[in-house]
PDB file of C-alpha atoms in Angstrom:
ATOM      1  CA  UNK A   1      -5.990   2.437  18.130  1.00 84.00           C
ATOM      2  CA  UNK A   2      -4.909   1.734  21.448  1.00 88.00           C
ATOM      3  CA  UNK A   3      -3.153   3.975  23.917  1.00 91.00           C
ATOM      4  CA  UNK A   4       0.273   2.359  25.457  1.00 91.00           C
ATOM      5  CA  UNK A   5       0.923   3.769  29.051  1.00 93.00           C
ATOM      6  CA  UNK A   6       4.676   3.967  30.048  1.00 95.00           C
ATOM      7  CA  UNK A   7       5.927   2.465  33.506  1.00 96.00           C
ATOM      8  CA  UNK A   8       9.042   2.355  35.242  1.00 97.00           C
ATOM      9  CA  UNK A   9      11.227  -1.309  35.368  1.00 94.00           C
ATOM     10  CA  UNK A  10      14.380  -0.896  36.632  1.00 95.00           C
ATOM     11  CA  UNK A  11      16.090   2.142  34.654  1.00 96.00           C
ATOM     12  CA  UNK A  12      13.977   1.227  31.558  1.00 96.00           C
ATOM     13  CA  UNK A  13      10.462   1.999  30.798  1.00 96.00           C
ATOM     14  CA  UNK A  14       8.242  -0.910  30.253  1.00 93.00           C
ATOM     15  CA  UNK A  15       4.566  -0.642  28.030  1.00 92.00           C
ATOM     16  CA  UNK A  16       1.360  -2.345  29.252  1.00 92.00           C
ATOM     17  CA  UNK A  17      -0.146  -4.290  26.500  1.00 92.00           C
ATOM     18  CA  UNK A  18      -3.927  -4.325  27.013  1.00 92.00           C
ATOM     19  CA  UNK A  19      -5.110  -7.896  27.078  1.00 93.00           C
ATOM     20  CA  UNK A  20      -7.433  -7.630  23.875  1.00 93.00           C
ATOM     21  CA  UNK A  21      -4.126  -6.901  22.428  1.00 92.00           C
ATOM     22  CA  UNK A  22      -2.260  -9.314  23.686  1.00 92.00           C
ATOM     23  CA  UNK A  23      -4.776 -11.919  22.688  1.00 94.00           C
ATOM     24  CA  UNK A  24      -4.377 -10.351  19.093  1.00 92.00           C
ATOM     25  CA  UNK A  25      -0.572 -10.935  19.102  1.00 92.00           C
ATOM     26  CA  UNK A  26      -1.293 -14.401  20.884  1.00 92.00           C
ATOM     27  CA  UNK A  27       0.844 -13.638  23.262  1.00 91.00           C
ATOM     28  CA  UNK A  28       1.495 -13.625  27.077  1.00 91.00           C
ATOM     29  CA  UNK A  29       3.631 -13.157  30.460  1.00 90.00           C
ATOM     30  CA  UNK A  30       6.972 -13.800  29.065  1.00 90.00           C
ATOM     31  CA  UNK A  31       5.976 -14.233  25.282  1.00 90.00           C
ATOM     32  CA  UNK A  32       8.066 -11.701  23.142  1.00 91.00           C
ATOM     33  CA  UNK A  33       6.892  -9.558  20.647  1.00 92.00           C
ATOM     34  CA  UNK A  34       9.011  -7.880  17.678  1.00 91.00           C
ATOM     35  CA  UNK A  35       9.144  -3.803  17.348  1.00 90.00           C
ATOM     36  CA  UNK A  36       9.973  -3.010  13.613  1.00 88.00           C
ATOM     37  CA  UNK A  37      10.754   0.299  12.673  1.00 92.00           C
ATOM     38  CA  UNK A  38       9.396   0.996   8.989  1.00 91.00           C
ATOM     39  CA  UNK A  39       8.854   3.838   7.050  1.00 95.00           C
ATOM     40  CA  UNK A  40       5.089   4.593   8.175  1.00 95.00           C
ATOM     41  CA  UNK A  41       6.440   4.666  12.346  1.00 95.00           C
ATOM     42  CA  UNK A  42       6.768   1.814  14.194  1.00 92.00           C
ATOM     43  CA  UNK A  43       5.237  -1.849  14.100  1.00 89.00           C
ATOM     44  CA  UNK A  44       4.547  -4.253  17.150  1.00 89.00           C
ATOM     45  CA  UNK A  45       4.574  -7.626  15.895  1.00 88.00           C
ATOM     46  CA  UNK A  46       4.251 -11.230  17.284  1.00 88.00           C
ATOM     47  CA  UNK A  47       6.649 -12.466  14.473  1.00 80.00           C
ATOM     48  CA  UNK A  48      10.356 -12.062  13.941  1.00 77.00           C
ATOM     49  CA  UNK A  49      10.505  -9.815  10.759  1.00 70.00           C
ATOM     50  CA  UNK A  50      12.668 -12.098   8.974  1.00 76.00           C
ATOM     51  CA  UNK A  51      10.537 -14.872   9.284  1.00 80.00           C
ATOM     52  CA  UNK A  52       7.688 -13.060   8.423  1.00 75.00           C
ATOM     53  CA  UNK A  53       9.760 -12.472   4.905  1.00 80.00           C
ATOM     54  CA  UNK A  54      10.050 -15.803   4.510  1.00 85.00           C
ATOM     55  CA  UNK A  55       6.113 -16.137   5.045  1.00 83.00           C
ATOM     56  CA  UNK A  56       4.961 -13.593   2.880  1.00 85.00           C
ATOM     57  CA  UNK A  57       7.532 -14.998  -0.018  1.00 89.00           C
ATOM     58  CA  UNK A  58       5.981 -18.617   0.721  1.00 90.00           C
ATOM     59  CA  UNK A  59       2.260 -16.886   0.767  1.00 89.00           C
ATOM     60  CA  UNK A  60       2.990 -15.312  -2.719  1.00 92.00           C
ATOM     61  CA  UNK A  61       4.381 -17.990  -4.735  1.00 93.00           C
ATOM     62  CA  UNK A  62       1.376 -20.416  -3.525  1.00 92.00           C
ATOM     63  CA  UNK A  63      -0.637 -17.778  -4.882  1.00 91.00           C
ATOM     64  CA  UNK A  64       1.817 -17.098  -8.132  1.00 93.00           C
ATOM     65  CA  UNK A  65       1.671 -20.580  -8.480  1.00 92.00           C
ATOM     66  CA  UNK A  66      -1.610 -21.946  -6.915  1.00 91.00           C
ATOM     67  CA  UNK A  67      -3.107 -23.466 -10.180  1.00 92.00           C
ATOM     68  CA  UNK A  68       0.103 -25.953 -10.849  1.00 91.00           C
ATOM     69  CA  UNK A  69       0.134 -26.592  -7.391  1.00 90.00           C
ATOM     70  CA  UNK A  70      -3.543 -27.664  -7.418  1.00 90.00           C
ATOM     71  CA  UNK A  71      -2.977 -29.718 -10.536  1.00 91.00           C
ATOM     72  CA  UNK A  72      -0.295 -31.563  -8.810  1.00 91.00           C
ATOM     73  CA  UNK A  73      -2.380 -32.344  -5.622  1.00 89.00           C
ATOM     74  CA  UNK A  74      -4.567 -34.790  -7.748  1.00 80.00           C
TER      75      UNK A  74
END
């Protein structure tokens, strides 16, 4: 767990990303991240949620799917 201090930008509030977690979310000055709200609190993300979808729906019918697949390859 990592504890996000609050500063002042502008009349918003900005949070500084520690730089271990910014090399987690591969990101940098500039890069944007995605804040999801879900039903366990909130989650910081380097992917857009709806093309994380679309990953995890490609991840599971590889894996649904994985021994055709591998048949198919040669």
């Amino acid at each position: 767990m990592h504890a996000l201090k609050l500063i002042p930008l502008g009349d918003a509030l900005g949070v500084v990303l520690p730089r271990e977690v910014l090399a987690k979310l591969r990101r940098g000055a500039g890069g944007t991240v995605y804040l999801t709200e879900t039903p366990d609190g909130l989650l910081l993300s380097s992917n857009h949620p709806a093309i994380q979808e679309q990953v995890d729906a490609g991840r599971a019918f590889i894996e649904d799917y994985k021994e055709a697949l591998r048949a198919l390859s040669g």
